Coordinates of C-alpha atoms in Angstrom, one line a residue:
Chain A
X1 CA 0.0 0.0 0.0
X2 CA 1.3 3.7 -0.8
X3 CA 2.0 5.8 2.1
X4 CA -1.4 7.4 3.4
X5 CA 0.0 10.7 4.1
X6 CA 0.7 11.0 0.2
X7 CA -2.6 9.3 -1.0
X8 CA -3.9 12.1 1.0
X9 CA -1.2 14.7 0.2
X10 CA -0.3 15.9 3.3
X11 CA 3.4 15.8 5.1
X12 CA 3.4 13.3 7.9
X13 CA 3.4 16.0 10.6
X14 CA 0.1 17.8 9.5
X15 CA -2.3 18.2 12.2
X16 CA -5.5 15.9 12.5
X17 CA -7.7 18.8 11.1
X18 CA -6.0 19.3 7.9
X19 CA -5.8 15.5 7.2
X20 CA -9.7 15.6 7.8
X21 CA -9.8 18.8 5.5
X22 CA -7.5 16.9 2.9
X23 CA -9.6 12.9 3.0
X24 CA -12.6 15.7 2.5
X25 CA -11.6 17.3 -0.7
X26 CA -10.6 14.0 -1.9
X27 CA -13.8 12.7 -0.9
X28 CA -15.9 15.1 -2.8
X29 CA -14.0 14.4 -6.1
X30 CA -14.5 10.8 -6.0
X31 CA -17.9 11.1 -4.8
X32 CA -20.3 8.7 -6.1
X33 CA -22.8 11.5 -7.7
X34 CA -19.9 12.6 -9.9
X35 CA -19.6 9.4 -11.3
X36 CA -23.0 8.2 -12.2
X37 CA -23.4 6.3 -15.2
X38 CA -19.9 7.2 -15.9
X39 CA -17.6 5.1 -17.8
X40 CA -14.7 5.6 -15.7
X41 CA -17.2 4.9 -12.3
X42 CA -15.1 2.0 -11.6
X43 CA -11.6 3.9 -11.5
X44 CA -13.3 6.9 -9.4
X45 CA -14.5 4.2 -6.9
X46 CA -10.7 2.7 -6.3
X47 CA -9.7 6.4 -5.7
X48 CA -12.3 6.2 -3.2
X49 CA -11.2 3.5 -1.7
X50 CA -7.9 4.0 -2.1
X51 CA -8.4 7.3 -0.4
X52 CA -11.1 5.9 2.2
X53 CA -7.9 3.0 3.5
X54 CA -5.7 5.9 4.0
X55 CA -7.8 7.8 6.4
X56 CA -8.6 5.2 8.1
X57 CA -4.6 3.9 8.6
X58 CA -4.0 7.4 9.6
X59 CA -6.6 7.7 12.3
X60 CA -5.1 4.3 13.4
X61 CA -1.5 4.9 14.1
X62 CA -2.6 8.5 15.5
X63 CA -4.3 6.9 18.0
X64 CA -2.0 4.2 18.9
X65 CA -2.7 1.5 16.8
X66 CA -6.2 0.1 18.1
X67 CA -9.5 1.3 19.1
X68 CA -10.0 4.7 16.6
X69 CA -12.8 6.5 15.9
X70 CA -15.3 4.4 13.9
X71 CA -17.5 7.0 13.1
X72 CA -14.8 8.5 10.8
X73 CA -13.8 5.8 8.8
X74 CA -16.0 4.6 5.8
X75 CA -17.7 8.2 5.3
X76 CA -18.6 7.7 1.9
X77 CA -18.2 4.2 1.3
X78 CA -21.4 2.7 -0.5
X79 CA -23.2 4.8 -3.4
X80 CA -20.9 3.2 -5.6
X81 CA -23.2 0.5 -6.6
X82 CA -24.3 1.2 -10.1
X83 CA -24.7 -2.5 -11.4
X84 CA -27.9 -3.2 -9.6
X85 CA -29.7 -6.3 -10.1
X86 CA -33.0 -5.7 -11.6
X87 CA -34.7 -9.1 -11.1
X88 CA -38.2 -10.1 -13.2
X89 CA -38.0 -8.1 -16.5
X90 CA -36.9 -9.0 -19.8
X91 CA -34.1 -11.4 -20.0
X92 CA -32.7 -9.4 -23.2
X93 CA -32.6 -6.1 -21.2
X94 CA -31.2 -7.8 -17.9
X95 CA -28.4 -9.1 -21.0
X96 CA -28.2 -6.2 -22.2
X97 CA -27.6 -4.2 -19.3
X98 CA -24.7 -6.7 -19.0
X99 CA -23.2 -5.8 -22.1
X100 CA -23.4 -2.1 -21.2
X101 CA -21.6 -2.5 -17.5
X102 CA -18.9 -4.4 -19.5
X103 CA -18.4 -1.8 -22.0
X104 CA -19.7 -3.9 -25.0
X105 CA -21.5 -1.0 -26.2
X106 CA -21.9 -2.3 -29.9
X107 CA -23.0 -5.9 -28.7
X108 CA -25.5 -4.1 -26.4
X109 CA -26.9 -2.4 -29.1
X110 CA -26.8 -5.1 -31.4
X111 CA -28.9 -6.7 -29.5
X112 CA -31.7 -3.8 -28.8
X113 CA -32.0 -3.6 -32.7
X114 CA -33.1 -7.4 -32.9
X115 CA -36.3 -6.3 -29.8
X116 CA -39.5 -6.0 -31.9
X117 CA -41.2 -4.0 -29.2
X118 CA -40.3 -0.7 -27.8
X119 CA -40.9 -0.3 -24.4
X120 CA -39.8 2.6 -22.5
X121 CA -37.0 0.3 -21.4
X122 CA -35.9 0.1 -24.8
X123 CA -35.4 3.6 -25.1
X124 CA -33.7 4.0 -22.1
X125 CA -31.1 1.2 -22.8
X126 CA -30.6 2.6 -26.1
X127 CA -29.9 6.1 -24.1
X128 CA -27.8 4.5 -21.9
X129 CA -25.8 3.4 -25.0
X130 CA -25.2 6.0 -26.3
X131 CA -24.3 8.1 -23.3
X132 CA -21.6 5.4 -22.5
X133 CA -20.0 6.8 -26.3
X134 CA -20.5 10.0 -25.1
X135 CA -23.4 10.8 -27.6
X136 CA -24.8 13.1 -25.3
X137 CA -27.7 14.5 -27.5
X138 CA -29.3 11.2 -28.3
X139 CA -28.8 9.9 -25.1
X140 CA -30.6 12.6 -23.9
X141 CA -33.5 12.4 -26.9
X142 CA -34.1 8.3 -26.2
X143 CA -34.1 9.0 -22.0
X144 CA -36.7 11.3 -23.4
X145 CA -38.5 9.1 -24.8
X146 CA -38.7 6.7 -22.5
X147 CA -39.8 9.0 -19.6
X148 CA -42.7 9.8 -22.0
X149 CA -43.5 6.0 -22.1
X150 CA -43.4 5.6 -18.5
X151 CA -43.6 8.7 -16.4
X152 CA -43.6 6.5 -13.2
X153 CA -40.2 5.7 -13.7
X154 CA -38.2 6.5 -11.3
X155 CA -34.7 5.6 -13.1
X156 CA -35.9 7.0 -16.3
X157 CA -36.6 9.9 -14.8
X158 CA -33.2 10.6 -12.8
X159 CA -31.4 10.1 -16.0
X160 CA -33.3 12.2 -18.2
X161 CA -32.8 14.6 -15.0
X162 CA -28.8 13.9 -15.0
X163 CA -29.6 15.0 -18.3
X164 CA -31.2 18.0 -18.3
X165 CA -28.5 19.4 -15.5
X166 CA -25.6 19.3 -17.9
X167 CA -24.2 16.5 -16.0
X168 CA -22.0 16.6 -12.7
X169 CA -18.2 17.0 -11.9
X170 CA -16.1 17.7 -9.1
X171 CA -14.9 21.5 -9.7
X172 CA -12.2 23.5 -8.0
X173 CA -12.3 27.2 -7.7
X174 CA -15.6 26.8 -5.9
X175 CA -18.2 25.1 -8.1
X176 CA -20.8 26.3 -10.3
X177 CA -20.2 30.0 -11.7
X178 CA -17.2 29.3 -12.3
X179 CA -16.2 32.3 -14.1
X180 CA -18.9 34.6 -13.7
X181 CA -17.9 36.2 -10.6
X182 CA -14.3 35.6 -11.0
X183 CA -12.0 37.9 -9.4
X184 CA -9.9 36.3 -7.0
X185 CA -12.1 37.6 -3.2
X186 CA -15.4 36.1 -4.7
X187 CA -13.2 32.9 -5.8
X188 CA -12.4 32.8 -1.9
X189 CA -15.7 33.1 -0.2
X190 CA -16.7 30.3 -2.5
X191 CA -14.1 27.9 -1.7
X192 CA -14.5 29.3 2.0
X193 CA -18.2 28.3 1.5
X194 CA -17.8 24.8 0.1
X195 CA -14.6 23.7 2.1
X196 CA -16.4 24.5 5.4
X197 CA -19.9 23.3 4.2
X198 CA -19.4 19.8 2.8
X199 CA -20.4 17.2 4.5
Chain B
X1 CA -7.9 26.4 -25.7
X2 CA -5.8 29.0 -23.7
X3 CA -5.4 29.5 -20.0
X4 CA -7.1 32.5 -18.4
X5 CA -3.7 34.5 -17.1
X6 CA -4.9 36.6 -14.5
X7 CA -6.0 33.6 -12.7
X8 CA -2.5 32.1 -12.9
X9 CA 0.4 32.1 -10.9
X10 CA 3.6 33.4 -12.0
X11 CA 5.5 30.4 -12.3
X12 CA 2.4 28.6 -13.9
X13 CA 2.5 31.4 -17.2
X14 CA 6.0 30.7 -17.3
X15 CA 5.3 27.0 -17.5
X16 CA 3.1 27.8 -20.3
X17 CA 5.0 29.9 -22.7
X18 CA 7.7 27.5 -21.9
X19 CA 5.8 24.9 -23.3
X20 CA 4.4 27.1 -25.9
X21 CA 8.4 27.5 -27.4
X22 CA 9.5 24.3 -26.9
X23 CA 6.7 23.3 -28.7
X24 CA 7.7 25.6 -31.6
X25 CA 11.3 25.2 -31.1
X26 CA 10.5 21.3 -31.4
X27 CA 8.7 21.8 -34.9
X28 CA 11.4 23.6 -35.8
X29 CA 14.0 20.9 -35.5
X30 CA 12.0 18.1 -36.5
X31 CA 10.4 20.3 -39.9
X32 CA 12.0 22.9 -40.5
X33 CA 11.2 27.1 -40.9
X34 CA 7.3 26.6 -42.6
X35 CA 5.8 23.9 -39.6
X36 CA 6.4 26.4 -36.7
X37 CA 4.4 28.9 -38.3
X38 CA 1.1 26.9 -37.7
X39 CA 1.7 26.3 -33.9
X40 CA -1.1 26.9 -32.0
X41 CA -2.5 26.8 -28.2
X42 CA -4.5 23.8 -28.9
X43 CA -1.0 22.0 -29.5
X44 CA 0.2 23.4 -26.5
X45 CA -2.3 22.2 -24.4
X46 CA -1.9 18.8 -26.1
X47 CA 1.7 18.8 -25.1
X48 CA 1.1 19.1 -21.5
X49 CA -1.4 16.7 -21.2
X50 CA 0.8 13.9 -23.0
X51 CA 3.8 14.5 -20.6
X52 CA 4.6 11.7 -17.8
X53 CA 3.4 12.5 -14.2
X54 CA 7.2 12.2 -12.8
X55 CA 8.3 14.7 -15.8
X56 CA 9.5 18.0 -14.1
X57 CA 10.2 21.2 -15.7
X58 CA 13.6 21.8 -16.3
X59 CA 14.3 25.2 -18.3
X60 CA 16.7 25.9 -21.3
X61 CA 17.2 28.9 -22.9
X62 CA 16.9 28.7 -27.0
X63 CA 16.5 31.0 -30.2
X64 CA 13.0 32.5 -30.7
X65 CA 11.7 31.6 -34.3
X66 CA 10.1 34.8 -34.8
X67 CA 12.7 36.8 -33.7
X68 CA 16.4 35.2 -33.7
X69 CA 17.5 37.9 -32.0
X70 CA 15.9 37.4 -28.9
X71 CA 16.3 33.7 -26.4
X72 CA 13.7 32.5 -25.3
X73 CA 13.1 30.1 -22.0
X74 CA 12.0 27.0 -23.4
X75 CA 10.8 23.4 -22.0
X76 CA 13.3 20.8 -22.4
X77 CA 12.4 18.4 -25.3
X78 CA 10.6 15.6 -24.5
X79 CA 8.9 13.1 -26.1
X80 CA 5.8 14.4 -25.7
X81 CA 6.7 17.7 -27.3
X82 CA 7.8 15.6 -30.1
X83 CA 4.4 13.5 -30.3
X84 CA 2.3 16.6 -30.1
X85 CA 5.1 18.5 -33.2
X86 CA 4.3 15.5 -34.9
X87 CA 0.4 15.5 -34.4
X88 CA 0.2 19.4 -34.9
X89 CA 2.1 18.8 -38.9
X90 CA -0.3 15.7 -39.7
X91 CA -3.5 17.5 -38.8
X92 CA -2.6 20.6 -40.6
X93 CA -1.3 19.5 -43.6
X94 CA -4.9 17.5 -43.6
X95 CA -7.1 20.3 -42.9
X96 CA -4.7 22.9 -45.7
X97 CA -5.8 19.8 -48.2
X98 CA -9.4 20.1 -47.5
X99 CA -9.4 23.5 -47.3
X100 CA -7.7 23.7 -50.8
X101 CA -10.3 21.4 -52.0
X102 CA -13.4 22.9 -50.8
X103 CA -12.6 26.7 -50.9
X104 CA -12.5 28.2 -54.7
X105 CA -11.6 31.6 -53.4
X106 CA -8.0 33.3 -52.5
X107 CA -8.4 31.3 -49.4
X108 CA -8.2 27.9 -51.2
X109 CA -5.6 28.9 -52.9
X110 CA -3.2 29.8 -50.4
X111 CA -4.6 26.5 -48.4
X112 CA -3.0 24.9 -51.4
X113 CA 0.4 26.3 -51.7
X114 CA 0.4 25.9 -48.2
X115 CA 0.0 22.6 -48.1
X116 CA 2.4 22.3 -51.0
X117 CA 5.1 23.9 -49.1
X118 CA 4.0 21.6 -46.1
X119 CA 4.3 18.5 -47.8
X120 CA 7.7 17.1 -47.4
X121 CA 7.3 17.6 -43.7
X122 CA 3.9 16.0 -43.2
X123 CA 5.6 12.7 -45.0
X124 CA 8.2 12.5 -42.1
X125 CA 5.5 13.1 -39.8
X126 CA 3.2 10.6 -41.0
X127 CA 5.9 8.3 -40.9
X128 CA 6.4 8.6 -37.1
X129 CA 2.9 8.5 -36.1
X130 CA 1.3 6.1 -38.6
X131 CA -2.1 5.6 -36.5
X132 CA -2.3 9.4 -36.2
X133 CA -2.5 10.1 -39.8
X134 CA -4.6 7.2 -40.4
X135 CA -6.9 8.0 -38.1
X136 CA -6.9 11.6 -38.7
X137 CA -7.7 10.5 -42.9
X138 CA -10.8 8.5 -41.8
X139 CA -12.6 10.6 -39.8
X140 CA -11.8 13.8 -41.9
X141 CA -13.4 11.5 -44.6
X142 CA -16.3 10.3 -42.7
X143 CA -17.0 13.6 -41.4
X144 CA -17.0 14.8 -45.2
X145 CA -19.4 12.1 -46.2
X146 CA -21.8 13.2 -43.0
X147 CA -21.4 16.8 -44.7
X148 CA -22.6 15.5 -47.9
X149 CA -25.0 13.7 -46.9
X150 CA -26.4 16.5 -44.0
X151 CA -26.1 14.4 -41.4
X152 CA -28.7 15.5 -38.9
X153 CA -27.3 14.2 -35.6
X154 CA -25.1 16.1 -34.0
X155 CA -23.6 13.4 -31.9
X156 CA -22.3 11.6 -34.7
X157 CA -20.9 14.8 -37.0
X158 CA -19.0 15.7 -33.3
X159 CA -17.5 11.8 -32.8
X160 CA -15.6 12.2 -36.1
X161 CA -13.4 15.1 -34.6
X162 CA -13.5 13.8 -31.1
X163 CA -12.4 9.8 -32.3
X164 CA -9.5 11.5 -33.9
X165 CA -8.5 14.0 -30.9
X166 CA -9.0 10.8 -29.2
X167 CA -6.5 9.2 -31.2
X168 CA -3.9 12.4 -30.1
X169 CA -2.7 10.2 -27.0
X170 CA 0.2 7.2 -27.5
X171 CA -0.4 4.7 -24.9
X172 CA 1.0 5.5 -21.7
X173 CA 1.5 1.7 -20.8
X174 CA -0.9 2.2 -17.9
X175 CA -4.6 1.1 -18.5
X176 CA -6.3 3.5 -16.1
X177 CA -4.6 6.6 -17.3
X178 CA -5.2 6.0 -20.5
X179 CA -8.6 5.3 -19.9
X180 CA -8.7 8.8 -18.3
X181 CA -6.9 10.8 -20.9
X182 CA -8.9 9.6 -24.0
X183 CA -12.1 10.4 -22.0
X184 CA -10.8 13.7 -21.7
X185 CA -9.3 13.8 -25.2
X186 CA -12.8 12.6 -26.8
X187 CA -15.0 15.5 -24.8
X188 CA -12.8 18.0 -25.6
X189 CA -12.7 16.9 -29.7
X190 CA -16.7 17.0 -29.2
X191 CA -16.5 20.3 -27.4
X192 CA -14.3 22.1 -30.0
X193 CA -16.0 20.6 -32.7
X194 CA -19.9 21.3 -31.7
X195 CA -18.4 24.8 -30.1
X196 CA -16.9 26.0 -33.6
X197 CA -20.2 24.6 -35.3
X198 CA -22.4 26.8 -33.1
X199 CA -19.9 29.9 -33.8
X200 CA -20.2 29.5 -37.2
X201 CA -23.8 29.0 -37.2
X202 CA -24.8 32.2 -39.0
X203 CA -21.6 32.4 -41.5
X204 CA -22.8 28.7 -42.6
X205 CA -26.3 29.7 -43.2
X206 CA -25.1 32.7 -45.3
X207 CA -23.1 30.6 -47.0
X208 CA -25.6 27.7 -47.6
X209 CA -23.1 25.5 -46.1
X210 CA -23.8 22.1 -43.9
X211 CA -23.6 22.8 -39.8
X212 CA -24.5 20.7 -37.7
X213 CA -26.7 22.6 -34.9
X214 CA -28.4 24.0 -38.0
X215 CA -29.2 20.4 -39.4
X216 CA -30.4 19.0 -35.3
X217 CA -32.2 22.0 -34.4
X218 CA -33.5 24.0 -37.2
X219 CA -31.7 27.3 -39.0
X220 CA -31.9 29.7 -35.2
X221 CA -30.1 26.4 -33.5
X222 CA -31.0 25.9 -29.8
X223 CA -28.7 28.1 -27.7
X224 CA -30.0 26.1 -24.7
X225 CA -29.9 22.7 -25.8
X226 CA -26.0 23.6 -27.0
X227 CA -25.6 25.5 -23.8
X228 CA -26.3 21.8 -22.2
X229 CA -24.6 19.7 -24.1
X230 CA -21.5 21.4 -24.1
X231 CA -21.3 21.6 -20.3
X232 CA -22.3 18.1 -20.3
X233 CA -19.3 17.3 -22.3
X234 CA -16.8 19.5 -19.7
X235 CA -18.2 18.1 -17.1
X236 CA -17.1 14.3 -18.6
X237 CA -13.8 16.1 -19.6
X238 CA -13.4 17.3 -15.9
X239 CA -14.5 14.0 -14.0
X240 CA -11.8 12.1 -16.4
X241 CA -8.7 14.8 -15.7
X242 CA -9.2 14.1 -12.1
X243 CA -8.6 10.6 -12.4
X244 CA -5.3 11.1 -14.3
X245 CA -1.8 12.3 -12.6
X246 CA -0.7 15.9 -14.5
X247 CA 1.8 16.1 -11.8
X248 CA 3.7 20.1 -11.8
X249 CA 1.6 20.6 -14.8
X250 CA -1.3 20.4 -13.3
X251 CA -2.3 23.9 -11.6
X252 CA -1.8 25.4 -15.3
X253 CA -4.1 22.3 -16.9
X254 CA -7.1 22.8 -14.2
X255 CA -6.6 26.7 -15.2
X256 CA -7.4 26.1 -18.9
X257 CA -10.1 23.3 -18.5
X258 CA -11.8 25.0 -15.5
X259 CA -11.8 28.6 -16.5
X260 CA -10.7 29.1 -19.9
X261 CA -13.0 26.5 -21.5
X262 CA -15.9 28.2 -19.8
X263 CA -14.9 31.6 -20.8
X264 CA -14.3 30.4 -24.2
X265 CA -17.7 29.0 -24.5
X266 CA -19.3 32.0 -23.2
X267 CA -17.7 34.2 -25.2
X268 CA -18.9 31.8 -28.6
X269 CA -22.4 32.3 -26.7
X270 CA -22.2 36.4 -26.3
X271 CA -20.6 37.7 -29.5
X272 CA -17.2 38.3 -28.4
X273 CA -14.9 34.9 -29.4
X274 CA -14.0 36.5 -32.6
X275 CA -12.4 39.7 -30.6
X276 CA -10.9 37.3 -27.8
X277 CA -9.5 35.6 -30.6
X278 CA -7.4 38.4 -31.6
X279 CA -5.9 39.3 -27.9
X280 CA -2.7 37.8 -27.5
X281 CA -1.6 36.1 -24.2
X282 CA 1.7 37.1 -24.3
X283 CA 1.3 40.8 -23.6
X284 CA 3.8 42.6 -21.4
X285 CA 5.7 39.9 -22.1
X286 CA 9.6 40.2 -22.0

């Protein structure tokens, strides 16, 4: 395992509250919600981890090896698990839905071209296709689509919503307007705001 | 693609038009006195996303090619200076022969001498980067064929530009970071391309040429819609550059993809691209 302290990137001798300041940071970049449906969700979630272990070692050897906090480690474990089963439907989507998770995108869609009916699951798998290219448009036109077919849908409906938002990424400099207000004291409060504020 | 100097520290612009010379001084020695002439900041910006993690910045001090009298701080050649030199000639020389082809007027014309005088240089690129050039070849093709044929989705018109900015990165012999990087590389070749599609949305429709937004979203385009998708596509650029190791480059790279894309694409969006355009970054400089 690399050394915690520079998974973190602090010096060994920083005090406890700027590690906690640092894991936080970190933890906000890797955080699950800027990673949905994203094809790199898997190498955001070992950062995650990667990060999570080295808080954790540090709080142990700080306080002497055995019974640290517990409330502190595993913060934002969980959230990372996009492949959830869906059990009942049809066994072409559940296959499909497969193919997409391994990044078979053309043997995914393949097989939605051979399905005579099209459901609102269709569309959406077919959005979920092409978002994993990064066709962003037609992703966005088939989740659509299939919110249309079935409004009741909750997973439809968060990624037309996904959608609609522009999509989501960790940003520095304070987060959304990011240039709007940009000389440097606004830049400040910002970053005052969102490093004191996150939980 | 340019950084947004006031929000950068000293060292970090220094960094930069270090990397902008030794970018140039690097097409100089590997093509001659024509290539440097086409350098540009998207190169640039290429060049510092291609170099290692570990790589520091070690200074030399070399000739200026626009103006020998005058030394210049340079970054040291690398390999991925050479890579990007080597990109920068093959795309060029490609986009002086379509412009020669497609252009009748004056324009055409000097897109063909150009690419005349280019030609003997763009063989020894091609050379080194094979996949480049082919790559570059088949999606400048395909994207001519989509043209022809008025391809209405936007999404596939933009892959063409982004599969072949994709292309821009040699494997780095580690899976995740290349992973990473041609994310990046293929939101930011979908960016530029759908950005420079909605900034020429009127001059196409003067023109009766093909544009994209035009052919998804009617003659007016969709400001919104655009608006979206291009953050959409920064926001995939960003979440992918966290995930990859820029090492001392990196405080300049999240200056250009956090504040100049934005201002970039605002300005496309309010009017004023053309006059940004025109500013040089170097000012005041000595």
């Amino acid at each position: 395992m690399r050394d915690p302290y520079s998974v973190l990137g602090v010096s060994q001798n920083a005090s406890d509250q700027e590690i906690k300041k640092a894991y936080r940071e970190l933890a906000r970049k890797y955080h699950p919600d800027n990673y949905v449906n994203n094809p790199l969700a898997d190498l955001a979630e070992e950062k995650m981890k990667e990060v999570n272990e080295a808080y954790e070692a540090i709080q142990k050897q700080r306080s002497g090896g055995g019974g640290y906090q517990q409330q502190s480690s595993g913060y934002y474990q969980g959230g990372y698990q996009q492949q959830r089963q869906y059990g009942g439907g049809n066994p072409t989507f559940a296959r499909v839905r497969n193919l997409i998770n391994m990044g078979d995108l053309n043997a995914a869609e393949r097989l939605l071209q051979e399905v005579p009916q099209k459901s609102g699951e269709w569309y959406f798998l077919m959005g979920s296709v092409a978002y994993r290219r990064g066709w962003l448009d037609e992703a966005m036109q088939n989740y659509n689509l299939a919110v249309q077919m079935e409004p009741g849908n909750l997973e439809y409906r968060q990624a037309l919503a996904m959608m609609q938002q522009g999509g989501q990424a960790y940003r520095p400099y304070g987060g959304g307007a990011v240039v709007d207000g940009m000389d440097c004291c606004t830049t400040m409060l910002c970053m005052n705001c969102l490093c004191g504020g996150c939980n | 693609m340019r950084p947004l100097r006031d929000e950068l520290k000293c060292r970090d612009f220094d960094l930069y038009r270090a990397v902008y010379c030794g970018l140039c001084a690097a097409m100089r020695r590997r093509y001659g006195w024509l290539a440097p002439m086409f350098l540009n900041y998207d190169f640039t910006f290429l060049a510092l996303l291609l170099a290692p993690p570990e790589e520091s910045f070690s200074p030399c001090r070399g000739r200026c090619h626009a103006n020998p009298l005058r030394k210049k701080t340079m970054y040291q050649p690398t390999p991925a200076l050479d890579t990007a030199a080597d990109e920068s000639v093959v795309l060029t020389w490609w986009q002086l022969r379509d412009r020669a082809r497609d252009d009748r007027g004056w324009k055409g014309w000097t897109a063909l001498l150009l690419a005349r005088l280019l030609r003997p240089s763009y063989r020894r690129a091609a050379s080194r980067r094979p996949d480049f050039d082919r790559k570059v070849e088949e999606q400048l093709r395909r994207l001519d064929e989509l043209e022809a044929e008025g391809c209405p989705s936007l999404d596939r018109a933009a892959d063409t530009f982004a599969e072949l900015l994709r292309a821009a990165a040699p494997s780095s012999g580690e899976e995740s970071r290349d992973r990473a990087m041609e994310q990046l590389l293929y939101h930011l070749g979908r960016w530029i391309y759908l950005l420079d599609a909605q900034d020429d949305l009127e001059e196409d429709r003067t023109a009766g040429r093909y544009n994209p937004v035009a052919a998804r979203f009617g003659p007016e385009g969709d400001r919104d819609a655009m608006a979206r998708t291009l953050d959409h596509s920064r926001n995939l650029m960003y979440s992918a550059a966290q995930l990859a190791d820029f090492g001392c480059r990196w405080p300049l790279i999240e200056n250009i993809l956090y504040l100049g894309l934005p201002l970039v694409q605002r300005a496309v969006f309010d009017g004023s691209w053309k006059q940004i355009q025109k500013q040089k970054i170097w000012r005041n400089s000595t």
